[in-house]
Amino acid sequence: MWGSLRLLSRIRVRNGLPEASTGRPLINLRCRSMHSSQRDNPATQTDVAGTQRALSSVAAAVAATAGSANANIPLPDLPYDYDALEPVISAEIMRLHHTKHHQGYVKNLNNALNTLHSTDHVPTLISLQPSLVFNGGGHLNHSILWTNLAPVGKGGGELPDKDSPLLKAIESDFGSLNNFMSLMNTAAAGIQGSGWAWLALNRNLRRLDIITRSNQDPVVGAYTPLLGIDVWEHAYYLQYKSDRAAYLKNIWQVIHWKDVMKRYEAAIA
Ligand SMILES: [Fe+2]
């Protein structure tokens, strides 16, 4: 029963291979004392440890990007003006996306982390799981997204360097950059409802994969996210209405490949 509560139960299978996790928290959450009845019950001790490991996996992923798993994680600044990605993405979308949506994930994540660090009540800890996944994922995903994008003339749309490890890996794993972009758009277009398409490094297999995630499910475990495309309607609907395909076609004009190259080189180092 408790296994179903683990965050990593959301693991999907791709090409018959599970997206494995290390199953080990990258950071240690503050230890909490257990009630005597819990200490006396080995099964409960395992349950508590498992639940805390599960909760800590998202907290660890947050820490890796935000620098801290404690509350008061700030909303990161956008590295360009709200209108800098026009005409591909309107200023209105960017302002709402950053100040309302991302800000909301940060606020709710901080609330969840405050609770996580202030209680040893196991049912309360368990109840935090959906909020940590959704809001922690929302914060992680958007923090990557903002740097994955750049204005035209400031890196946006400039293709990866010819001799870069990233381009060589893309050509090896997808045939060509154009083929990769086409496959990525197909994956993003096929997401039902809200979600993300990602170019990610599968560290176990040392290869690049295109993966999708529903809602704000974060890319954790054996994958390192490199490039994300947000297909939540809040990312495009005000401008593109129901034409997600047009949004996906245009987004490549502002993809910041230098950032993707940097992420890839750090991931394989
Ligand atoms: Fe978004």
PDB file of C-alpha atoms and ligand atoms in Angstrom:
ATOM      1  CA  MET A   1       0.000   0.000   0.000  1.00  0.00           C
ATOM      2  CA  TRP A   2       2.738   2.416   0.914  1.00  0.00           C
ATOM      3  CA  GLY A   3       4.588   1.786  -2.301  1.00  0.00           C
ATOM      4  CA  SER A   4       1.758   3.443  -4.159  1.00  0.00           C
ATOM      5  CA  LEU A   5       2.415   6.584  -2.200  1.00  0.00           C
ATOM      6  CA  ARG A   6       5.909   7.031  -3.500  1.00  0.00           C
ATOM      7  CA  LEU A   7       6.471   9.852  -5.877  1.00  0.00           C
ATOM      8  CA  LEU A   8       8.409   7.536  -8.061  1.00  0.00           C
ATOM      9  CA  SER A   9       5.352   5.395  -8.569  1.00  0.00           C
ATOM     10  CA  ARG A  10       4.701   7.899 -11.326  1.00  0.00           C
ATOM     11  CA  ILE A  11       7.597   6.407 -13.238  1.00  0.00           C
ATOM     12  CA  ARG A  12       6.718   5.622 -16.801  1.00  0.00           C
ATOM     13  CA  VAL A  13       8.060   3.020 -19.102  1.00  0.00           C
ATOM     14  CA  ARG A  14       9.587   4.118 -22.378  1.00  0.00           C
ATOM     15  CA  ASN A  15      10.712   1.656 -25.001  1.00  0.00           C
ATOM     16  CA  GLY A  16      10.229  -1.064 -22.434  1.00  0.00           C
ATOM     17  CA  LEU A  17      12.776   0.487 -20.119  1.00  0.00           C
ATOM     18  CA  PRO A  18      11.708   1.950 -16.795  1.00  0.00           C
ATOM     19  CA  GLU A  19      12.906   5.423 -16.010  1.00  0.00           C
ATOM     20  CA  ALA A  20      14.837   4.271 -13.023  1.00  0.00           C
ATOM     21  CA  SER A  21      15.672   6.324  -9.996  1.00  0.00           C
ATOM     22  CA  THR A  22      18.558   6.111  -7.674  1.00  0.00           C
ATOM     23  CA  GLY A  23      15.919   5.687  -4.960  1.00  0.00           C
ATOM     24  CA  ARG A  24      18.184   7.702  -2.737  1.00  0.00           C
ATOM     25  CA  PRO A  25      17.558  11.233  -1.559  1.00  0.00           C
ATOM     26  CA  LEU A  26      20.168  13.698  -2.709  1.00  0.00           C
ATOM     27  CA  ILE A  27      19.825  15.738   0.443  1.00  0.00           C
ATOM     28  CA  ASN A  28      18.900  14.911   3.947  1.00  0.00           C
ATOM     29  CA  LEU A  29      15.722  16.333   5.300  1.00  0.00           C
ATOM     30  CA  ARG A  30      15.814  17.321   8.932  1.00  0.00           C
ATOM     31  CA  CYS A  31      15.402  14.196  11.059  1.00  0.00           C
ATOM     32  CA  ARG A  32      12.275  13.936  13.098  1.00  0.00           C
ATOM     33  CA  SER A  33      11.601  11.908  16.171  1.00  0.00           C
ATOM     34  CA  MET A  34       8.883   9.307  15.895  1.00  0.00           C
ATOM     35  CA  HIS A  35       6.182   8.581  18.374  1.00  0.00           C
ATOM     36  CA  SER A  36       6.908   5.551  20.513  1.00  0.00           C
ATOM     37  CA  SER A  37       4.236   3.478  18.780  1.00  0.00           C
ATOM     38  CA  GLN A  38       5.965   4.147  15.481  1.00  0.00           C
ATOM     39  CA  ARG A  39       9.383   3.296  16.866  1.00  0.00           C
ATOM     40  CA  ASP A  40       8.043  -0.013  18.167  1.00  0.00           C
ATOM     41  CA  ASN A  41       6.548  -1.013  14.842  1.00  0.00           C
ATOM     42  CA  PRO A  42       9.153  -1.971  12.225  1.00  0.00           C
ATOM     43  CA  ALA A  43       6.588  -1.758   9.440  1.00  0.00           C
ATOM     44  CA  THR A  44       5.688   1.775  10.427  1.00  0.00           C
ATOM     45  CA  GLN A  45       9.338   2.733  10.634  1.00  0.00           C
ATOM     46  CA  THR A  46       9.784   1.534   7.075  1.00  0.00           C
ATOM     47  CA  ASP A  47       6.680   3.415   6.024  1.00  0.00           C
ATOM     48  CA  VAL A  48       7.903   6.637   7.574  1.00  0.00           C
ATOM     49  CA  ALA A  49      11.326   6.264   6.019  1.00  0.00           C
ATOM     50  CA  GLY A  50       9.834   5.471   2.633  1.00  0.00           C
ATOM     51  CA  THR A  51       7.480   8.401   2.760  1.00  0.00           C
ATOM     52  CA  GLN A  52      10.238  10.777   3.771  1.00  0.00           C
ATOM     53  CA  ARG A  53      12.492   9.454   1.005  1.00  0.00           C
ATOM     54  CA  ALA A  54       9.709   9.987  -1.498  1.00  0.00           C
ATOM     55  CA  LEU A  55       9.001  13.510  -0.329  1.00  0.00           C
ATOM     56  CA  SER A  56      12.676  14.341  -0.274  1.00  0.00           C
ATOM     57  CA  SER A  57      13.197  13.350  -3.902  1.00  0.00           C
ATOM     58  CA  VAL A  58      11.229  16.335  -5.155  1.00  0.00           C
ATOM     59  CA  ALA A  59      12.684  18.554  -2.438  1.00  0.00           C
ATOM     60  CA  ALA A  60      16.129  17.474  -3.626  1.00  0.00           C
ATOM     61  CA  ALA A  61      15.281  18.285  -7.208  1.00  0.00           C
ATOM     62  CA  VAL A  62      14.066  21.694  -6.081  1.00  0.00           C
ATOM     63  CA  ALA A  63      17.266  22.184  -4.118  1.00  0.00           C
ATOM     64  CA  ALA A  64      19.373  21.334  -7.148  1.00  0.00           C
ATOM     65  CA  THR A  65      17.866  24.232  -9.055  1.00  0.00           C
ATOM     66  CA  ALA A  66      16.848  26.669  -6.367  1.00  0.00           C
ATOM     67  CA  GLY A  67      19.833  26.220  -4.091  1.00  0.00           C
ATOM     68  CA  SER A  68      17.752  25.304  -1.070  1.00  0.00           C
ATOM     69  CA  ALA A  69      14.955  22.943  -0.151  1.00  0.00           C
ATOM     70  CA  ASN A  70      13.864  25.189   2.676  1.00  0.00           C
ATOM     71  CA  ALA A  71      10.895  27.482   2.441  1.00  0.00           C
ATOM     72  CA  ASN A  72      11.189  31.011   1.053  1.00  0.00           C
ATOM     73  CA  ILE A  73      12.360  29.875  -2.338  1.00  0.00           C
ATOM     74  CA  PRO A  74      12.167  33.039  -4.419  1.00  0.00           C
ATOM     75  CA  LEU A  75      10.590  33.483  -7.823  1.00  0.00           C
ATOM     76  CA  PRO A  76      13.577  33.658 -10.186  1.00  0.00           C
ATOM     77  CA  ASP A  77      13.827  36.769 -12.318  1.00  0.00           C
ATOM     78  CA  LEU A  78      13.085  36.448 -15.985  1.00  0.00           C
ATOM     79  CA  PRO A  79      16.433  36.878 -17.801  1.00  0.00           C
ATOM     80  CA  TYR A  80      14.828  39.250 -20.347  1.00  0.00           C
ATOM     81  CA  ASP A  81      11.932  41.666 -20.587  1.00  0.00           C
ATOM     82  CA  TYR A  82       8.385  40.388 -20.866  1.00  0.00           C
ATOM     83  CA  ASP A  83       8.103  41.646 -24.450  1.00  0.00           C
ATOM     84  CA  ALA A  84      11.534  40.337 -25.501  1.00  0.00           C
ATOM     85  CA  LEU A  85      10.212  37.144 -27.080  1.00  0.00           C
ATOM     86  CA  GLU A  86       7.668  38.890 -29.292  1.00  0.00           C
ATOM     87  CA  PRO A  87       6.311  38.159 -31.807  1.00  0.00           C
ATOM     88  CA  VAL A  88       6.790  34.482 -30.991  1.00  0.00           C
ATOM     89  CA  ILE A  89       5.405  34.813 -27.454  1.00  0.00           C
ATOM     90  CA  SER A  90       3.491  37.935 -26.478  1.00  0.00           C
ATOM     91  CA  ALA A  91       4.383  40.130 -23.518  1.00  0.00           C
ATOM     92  CA  GLU A  92       0.943  39.468 -22.040  1.00  0.00           C
ATOM     93  CA  ILE A  93       1.563  35.722 -21.994  1.00  0.00           C
ATOM     94  CA  MET A  94       5.047  36.092 -20.559  1.00  0.00           C
ATOM     95  CA  ARG A  95       3.942  38.478 -17.818  1.00  0.00           C
ATOM     96  CA  LEU A  96       1.049  36.235 -16.721  1.00  0.00           C
ATOM     97  CA  HIS A  97       3.121  33.094 -17.078  1.00  0.00           C
ATOM     98  CA  HIS A  98       5.868  34.444 -14.841  1.00  0.00           C
ATOM     99  CA  THR A  99       4.062  36.640 -12.306  1.00  0.00           C
ATOM    100  CA  LYS A 100       0.920  34.568 -11.874  1.00  0.00           C
ATOM    101  CA  HIS A 101       1.568  30.949 -12.802  1.00  0.00           C
ATOM    102  CA  HIS A 102       5.204  30.492 -11.777  1.00  0.00           C
ATOM    103  CA  GLN A 103       4.677  32.749  -8.775  1.00  0.00           C
ATOM    104  CA  GLY A 104       1.761  30.559  -7.737  1.00  0.00           C
ATOM    105  CA  TYR A 105       3.849  27.394  -7.880  1.00  0.00           C
ATOM    106  CA  VAL A 106       6.568  29.034  -5.782  1.00  0.00           C
ATOM    107  CA  LYS A 107       4.108  30.273  -3.175  1.00  0.00           C
ATOM    108  CA  ASN A 108       2.402  26.907  -2.812  1.00  0.00           C
ATOM    109  CA  LEU A 109       5.728  25.050  -2.807  1.00  0.00           C
ATOM    110  CA  ASN A 110       6.970  27.226   0.045  1.00  0.00           C
ATOM    111  CA  ASN A 111       3.777  26.545   1.971  1.00  0.00           C
ATOM    112  CA  ALA A 112       4.249  22.799   1.508  1.00  0.00           C
ATOM    113  CA  LEU A 113       7.925  22.957   2.494  1.00  0.00           C
ATOM    114  CA  ASN A 114       7.068  24.978   5.602  1.00  0.00           C
ATOM    115  CA  THR A 115       4.668  22.244   6.651  1.00  0.00           C
ATOM    116  CA  LEU A 116       7.165  19.520   5.741  1.00  0.00           C
ATOM    117  CA  HIS A 117       9.767  21.048   8.021  1.00  0.00           C
ATOM    118  CA  SER A 118       7.421  21.689  10.905  1.00  0.00           C
ATOM    119  CA  THR A 119       5.656  18.396  11.573  1.00  0.00           C
ATOM    120  CA  ASP A 120       6.283  14.737  12.237  1.00  0.00           C
ATOM    121  CA  HIS A 121       2.625  13.858  11.757  1.00  0.00           C
ATOM    122  CA  VAL A 122       2.842  11.110   9.166  1.00  0.00           C
ATOM    123  CA  PRO A 123      -0.607  11.585   7.582  1.00  0.00           C
ATOM    124  CA  THR A 124       0.215  15.256   7.137  1.00  0.00           C
ATOM    125  CA  LEU A 125       3.558  14.391   5.556  1.00  0.00           C
ATOM    126  CA  ILE A 126       1.837  12.002   3.173  1.00  0.00           C
ATOM    127  CA  SER A 127      -0.782  14.587   2.262  1.00  0.00           C
ATOM    128  CA  LEU A 128       1.997  16.940   1.119  1.00  0.00           C
ATOM    129  CA  GLN A 129       2.973  14.654  -1.735  1.00  0.00           C
ATOM    130  CA  PRO A 130       0.611  16.008  -4.408  1.00  0.00           C
ATOM    131  CA  SER A 131       1.494  19.601  -3.581  1.00  0.00           C
ATOM    132  CA  LEU A 132       5.242  18.907  -3.654  1.00  0.00           C
ATOM    133  CA  VAL A 133       4.982  17.142  -6.997  1.00  0.00           C
ATOM    134  CA  PHE A 134       2.739  19.741  -8.597  1.00  0.00           C
ATOM    135  CA  ASN A 135       4.199  22.937  -7.197  1.00  0.00           C
ATOM    136  CA  GLY A 136       7.780  21.684  -6.919  1.00  0.00           C
ATOM    137  CA  GLY A 137       7.517  20.439 -10.466  1.00  0.00           C
ATOM    138  CA  GLY A 138       5.957  23.694 -11.611  1.00  0.00           C
ATOM    139  CA  HIS A 139       8.803  25.661 -10.090  1.00  0.00           C
ATOM    140  CA  LEU A 140      11.522  23.397 -11.502  1.00  0.00           C
ATOM    141  CA  ASN A 141       9.995  23.201 -14.946  1.00  0.00           C
ATOM    142  CA  HIS A 142       9.501  26.941 -15.358  1.00  0.00           C
ATOM    143  CA  SER A 143      12.925  27.780 -13.918  1.00  0.00           C
ATOM    144  CA  ILE A 144      14.436  25.707 -16.712  1.00  0.00           C
ATOM    145  CA  LEU A 145      12.029  27.051 -19.314  1.00  0.00           C
ATOM    146  CA  TRP A 146      12.955  30.710 -18.834  1.00  0.00           C
ATOM    147  CA  THR A 147      16.614  29.997 -19.555  1.00  0.00           C
ATOM    148  CA  ASN A 148      15.766  27.630 -22.409  1.00  0.00           C
ATOM    149  CA  LEU A 149      14.326  30.686 -24.183  1.00  0.00           C
ATOM    150  CA  ALA A 150      16.058  33.848 -25.373  1.00  0.00           C
ATOM    151  CA  PRO A 151      15.184  36.804 -27.564  1.00  0.00           C
ATOM    152  CA  VAL A 152      16.108  36.728 -31.232  1.00  0.00           C
ATOM    153  CA  GLY A 153      19.462  38.506 -31.546  1.00  0.00           C
ATOM    154  CA  LYS A 154      20.430  37.450 -28.038  1.00  0.00           C
ATOM    155  CA  GLY A 155      20.803  33.750 -28.632  1.00  0.00           C
ATOM    156  CA  GLY A 156      17.216  32.879 -29.460  1.00  0.00           C
ATOM    157  CA  GLY A 157      17.022  30.502 -32.395  1.00  0.00           C
ATOM    158  CA  GLU A 158      20.799  30.355 -32.891  1.00  0.00           C
ATOM    159  CA  LEU A 159      21.489  26.706 -33.640  1.00  0.00           C
ATOM    160  CA  PRO A 160      23.898  24.660 -31.527  1.00  0.00           C
ATOM    161  CA  ASP A 161      27.571  24.899 -32.428  1.00  0.00           C
ATOM    162  CA  LYS A 162      28.527  22.537 -35.226  1.00  0.00           C
ATOM    163  CA  ASP A 163      31.171  20.742 -33.190  1.00  0.00           C
ATOM    164  CA  SER A 164      29.315  20.837 -29.891  1.00  0.00           C
ATOM    165  CA  PRO A 165      28.806  17.605 -27.924  1.00  0.00           C
ATOM    166  CA  LEU A 166      25.077  18.362 -27.874  1.00  0.00           C
ATOM    167  CA  LEU A 167      24.685  18.556 -31.643  1.00  0.00           C
ATOM    168  CA  LYS A 168      26.750  15.400 -32.098  1.00  0.00           C
ATOM    169  CA  ALA A 169      24.567  13.588 -29.579  1.00  0.00           C
ATOM    170  CA  ILE A 170      21.363  14.822 -31.224  1.00  0.00           C
ATOM    171  CA  GLU A 171      22.604  13.684 -34.634  1.00  0.00           C
ATOM    172  CA  SER A 172      23.619  10.335 -33.196  1.00  0.00           C
ATOM    173  CA  ASP A 173      20.355   9.711 -31.329  1.00  0.00           C
ATOM    174  CA  PHE A 174      17.838  11.372 -33.678  1.00  0.00           C
ATOM    175  CA  GLY A 175      19.541  11.465 -37.081  1.00  0.00           C
ATOM    176  CA  SER A 176      19.585  15.251 -37.430  1.00  0.00           C
ATOM    177  CA  LEU A 177      18.641  18.425 -35.626  1.00  0.00           C
ATOM    178  CA  ASN A 178      15.653  18.923 -37.929  1.00  0.00           C
ATOM    179  CA  ASN A 179      14.467  15.408 -37.253  1.00  0.00           C
ATOM    180  CA  PHE A 180      14.816  15.951 -33.532  1.00  0.00           C
ATOM    181  CA  MET A 181      12.746  19.143 -33.666  1.00  0.00           C
ATOM    182  CA  SER A 182      10.081  17.368 -35.678  1.00  0.00           C
ATOM    183  CA  LEU A 183       9.955  14.484 -33.186  1.00  0.00           C
ATOM    184  CA  MET A 184       9.851  16.901 -30.271  1.00  0.00           C
ATOM    185  CA  ASN A 185       6.934  18.777 -31.825  1.00  0.00           C
ATOM    186  CA  THR A 186       5.106  15.524 -32.477  1.00  0.00           C
ATOM    187  CA  ALA A 187       5.546  14.526 -28.843  1.00  0.00           C
ATOM    188  CA  ALA A 188       4.414  17.937 -27.610  1.00  0.00           C
ATOM    189  CA  ALA A 189       1.433  18.035 -29.948  1.00  0.00           C
ATOM    190  CA  GLY A 190       0.321  14.622 -28.729  1.00  0.00           C
ATOM    191  CA  ILE A 191       0.122  15.526 -25.057  1.00  0.00           C
ATOM    192  CA  GLN A 192      -3.478  15.301 -23.955  1.00  0.00           C
ATOM    193  CA  GLY A 193      -4.392  18.200 -21.732  1.00  0.00           C
ATOM    194  CA  SER A 194      -1.610  19.988 -19.887  1.00  0.00           C
ATOM    195  CA  GLY A 195       1.999  18.903 -19.788  1.00  0.00           C
ATOM    196  CA  TRP A 196       5.516  19.217 -21.095  1.00  0.00           C
ATOM    197  CA  ALA A 197       7.755  17.688 -23.741  1.00  0.00           C
ATOM    198  CA  TRP A 198      11.397  17.377 -22.812  1.00  0.00           C
ATOM    199  CA  LEU A 199      14.747  16.640 -24.355  1.00  0.00           C
ATOM    200  CA  ALA A 200      16.479  14.810 -21.536  1.00  0.00           C
ATOM    201  CA  LEU A 201      19.685  12.924 -20.963  1.00  0.00           C
ATOM    202  CA  ASN A 202      19.094   9.356 -19.872  1.00  0.00           C
ATOM    203  CA  ARG A 203      22.106   9.040 -17.595  1.00  0.00           C
ATOM    204  CA  ASN A 204      21.789   5.273 -17.232  1.00  0.00           C
ATOM    205  CA  LEU A 205      21.883   4.655 -20.962  1.00  0.00           C
ATOM    206  CA  ARG A 206      24.004   7.717 -21.820  1.00  0.00           C
ATOM    207  CA  ARG A 207      21.649   8.778 -24.559  1.00  0.00           C
ATOM    208  CA  LEU A 208      19.219  11.561 -25.322  1.00  0.00           C
ATOM    209  CA  ASP A 209      15.501  10.857 -25.102  1.00  0.00           C
ATOM    210  CA  ILE A 210      12.350  12.810 -25.867  1.00  0.00           C
ATOM    211  CA  ILE A 211       9.960  12.303 -22.997  1.00  0.00           C
ATOM    212  CA  THR A 212       6.650  13.823 -21.988  1.00  0.00           C
ATOM    213  CA  ARG A 213       5.202  14.631 -18.608  1.00  0.00           C
ATOM    214  CA  SER A 214       1.618  15.363 -17.633  1.00  0.00           C
ATOM    215  CA  ASN A 215       0.652  18.416 -15.609  1.00  0.00           C
ATOM    216  CA  GLN A 216       3.759  19.624 -13.754  1.00  0.00           C
ATOM    217  CA  ASP A 217       5.308  16.214 -13.121  1.00  0.00           C
ATOM    218  CA  PRO A 218       9.024  16.940 -12.874  1.00  0.00           C
ATOM    219  CA  VAL A 219      11.799  15.205 -14.782  1.00  0.00           C
ATOM    220  CA  VAL A 220      13.691  13.441 -12.013  1.00  0.00           C
ATOM    221  CA  GLY A 221      15.349  10.076 -11.443  1.00  0.00           C
ATOM    222  CA  ALA A 222      17.696   8.873 -14.160  1.00  0.00           C
ATOM    223  CA  TYR A 223      16.835  11.766 -16.467  1.00  0.00           C
ATOM    224  CA  THR A 224      18.413  15.188 -16.553  1.00  0.00           C
ATOM    225  CA  PRO A 225      16.135  17.725 -18.246  1.00  0.00           C
ATOM    226  CA  LEU A 226      17.807  19.801 -20.939  1.00  0.00           C
ATOM    227  CA  LEU A 227      15.082  21.497 -22.977  1.00  0.00           C
ATOM    228  CA  GLY A 228      11.426  21.801 -22.073  1.00  0.00           C
ATOM    229  CA  ILE A 229       8.434  22.895 -24.110  1.00  0.00           C
ATOM    230  CA  ASP A 230       5.448  23.938 -22.023  1.00  0.00           C
ATOM    231  CA  VAL A 231       2.159  22.964 -23.649  1.00  0.00           C
ATOM    232  CA  TRP A 232      -0.104  24.133 -20.883  1.00  0.00           C
ATOM    233  CA  GLU A 233      -2.669  26.424 -22.483  1.00  0.00           C
ATOM    234  CA  HIS A 234      -1.420  29.305 -20.313  1.00  0.00           C
ATOM    235  CA  ALA A 235       1.812  29.147 -22.366  1.00  0.00           C
ATOM    236  CA  TYR A 236       0.174  29.947 -25.696  1.00  0.00           C
ATOM    237  CA  TYR A 237      -3.610  30.194 -25.736  1.00  0.00           C
ATOM    238  CA  LEU A 238      -3.957  33.993 -25.409  1.00  0.00           C
ATOM    239  CA  GLN A 239      -1.982  34.349 -28.630  1.00  0.00           C
ATOM    240  CA  TYR A 240      -2.367  31.104 -30.559  1.00  0.00           C
ATOM    241  CA  LYS A 241      -5.825  30.074 -29.309  1.00  0.00           C
ATOM    242  CA  SER A 242      -6.346  26.386 -30.134  1.00  0.00           C
ATOM    243  CA  ASP A 243      -3.500  26.280 -32.678  1.00  0.00           C
ATOM    244  CA  ARG A 244      -0.927  24.470 -30.562  1.00  0.00           C
ATOM    245  CA  ALA A 245       0.835  23.385 -33.766  1.00  0.00           C
ATOM    246  CA  ALA A 246       1.570  27.004 -34.710  1.00  0.00           C
ATOM    247  CA  TYR A 247       2.974  27.677 -31.249  1.00  0.00           C
ATOM    248  CA  LEU A 248       5.198  24.602 -31.539  1.00  0.00           C
ATOM    249  CA  LYS A 249       6.366  25.618 -35.002  1.00  0.00           C
ATOM    250  CA  ASN A 250       7.303  29.134 -33.864  1.00  0.00           C
ATOM    251  CA  ILE A 251       8.850  28.331 -30.484  1.00  0.00           C
ATOM    252  CA  TRP A 252      12.102  27.208 -32.127  1.00  0.00           C
ATOM    253  CA  GLN A 253      12.768  30.822 -33.139  1.00  0.00           C
ATOM    254  CA  VAL A 254      13.452  31.632 -29.493  1.00  0.00           C
ATOM    255  CA  ILE A 255      15.041  28.435 -28.229  1.00  0.00           C
ATOM    256  CA  HIS A 256      18.279  29.289 -26.470  1.00  0.00           C
ATOM    257  CA  TRP A 257      20.523  26.503 -27.663  1.00  0.00           C
ATOM    258  CA  LYS A 258      23.520  27.837 -25.772  1.00  0.00           C
ATOM    259  CA  ASP A 259      21.646  27.105 -22.549  1.00  0.00           C
ATOM    260  CA  VAL A 260      20.755  23.615 -23.748  1.00  0.00           C
ATOM    261  CA  MET A 261      24.382  22.978 -24.723  1.00  0.00           C
ATOM    262  CA  LYS A 262      25.521  24.147 -21.283  1.00  0.00           C
ATOM    263  CA  ARG A 263      23.048  21.874 -19.520  1.00  0.00           C
ATOM    264  CA  TYR A 264      24.096  18.892 -21.633  1.00  0.00           C
ATOM    265  CA  GLU A 265      27.802  19.429 -21.064  1.00  0.00           C
ATOM    266  CA  ALA A 266      27.241  19.737 -17.314  1.00  0.00           C
ATOM    267  CA  ALA A 267      25.134  16.566 -17.315  1.00  0.00           C
ATOM    268  CA  ILE A 268      27.726  14.431 -19.074  1.00  0.00           C
ATOM    269  CA  ALA A 269      30.710  15.850 -17.166  1.00  0.00           C
TER     270      ALA A 269
HETATM  271 FE    FE B   1       3.701  27.127 -17.754  1.00  0.00          FE
END
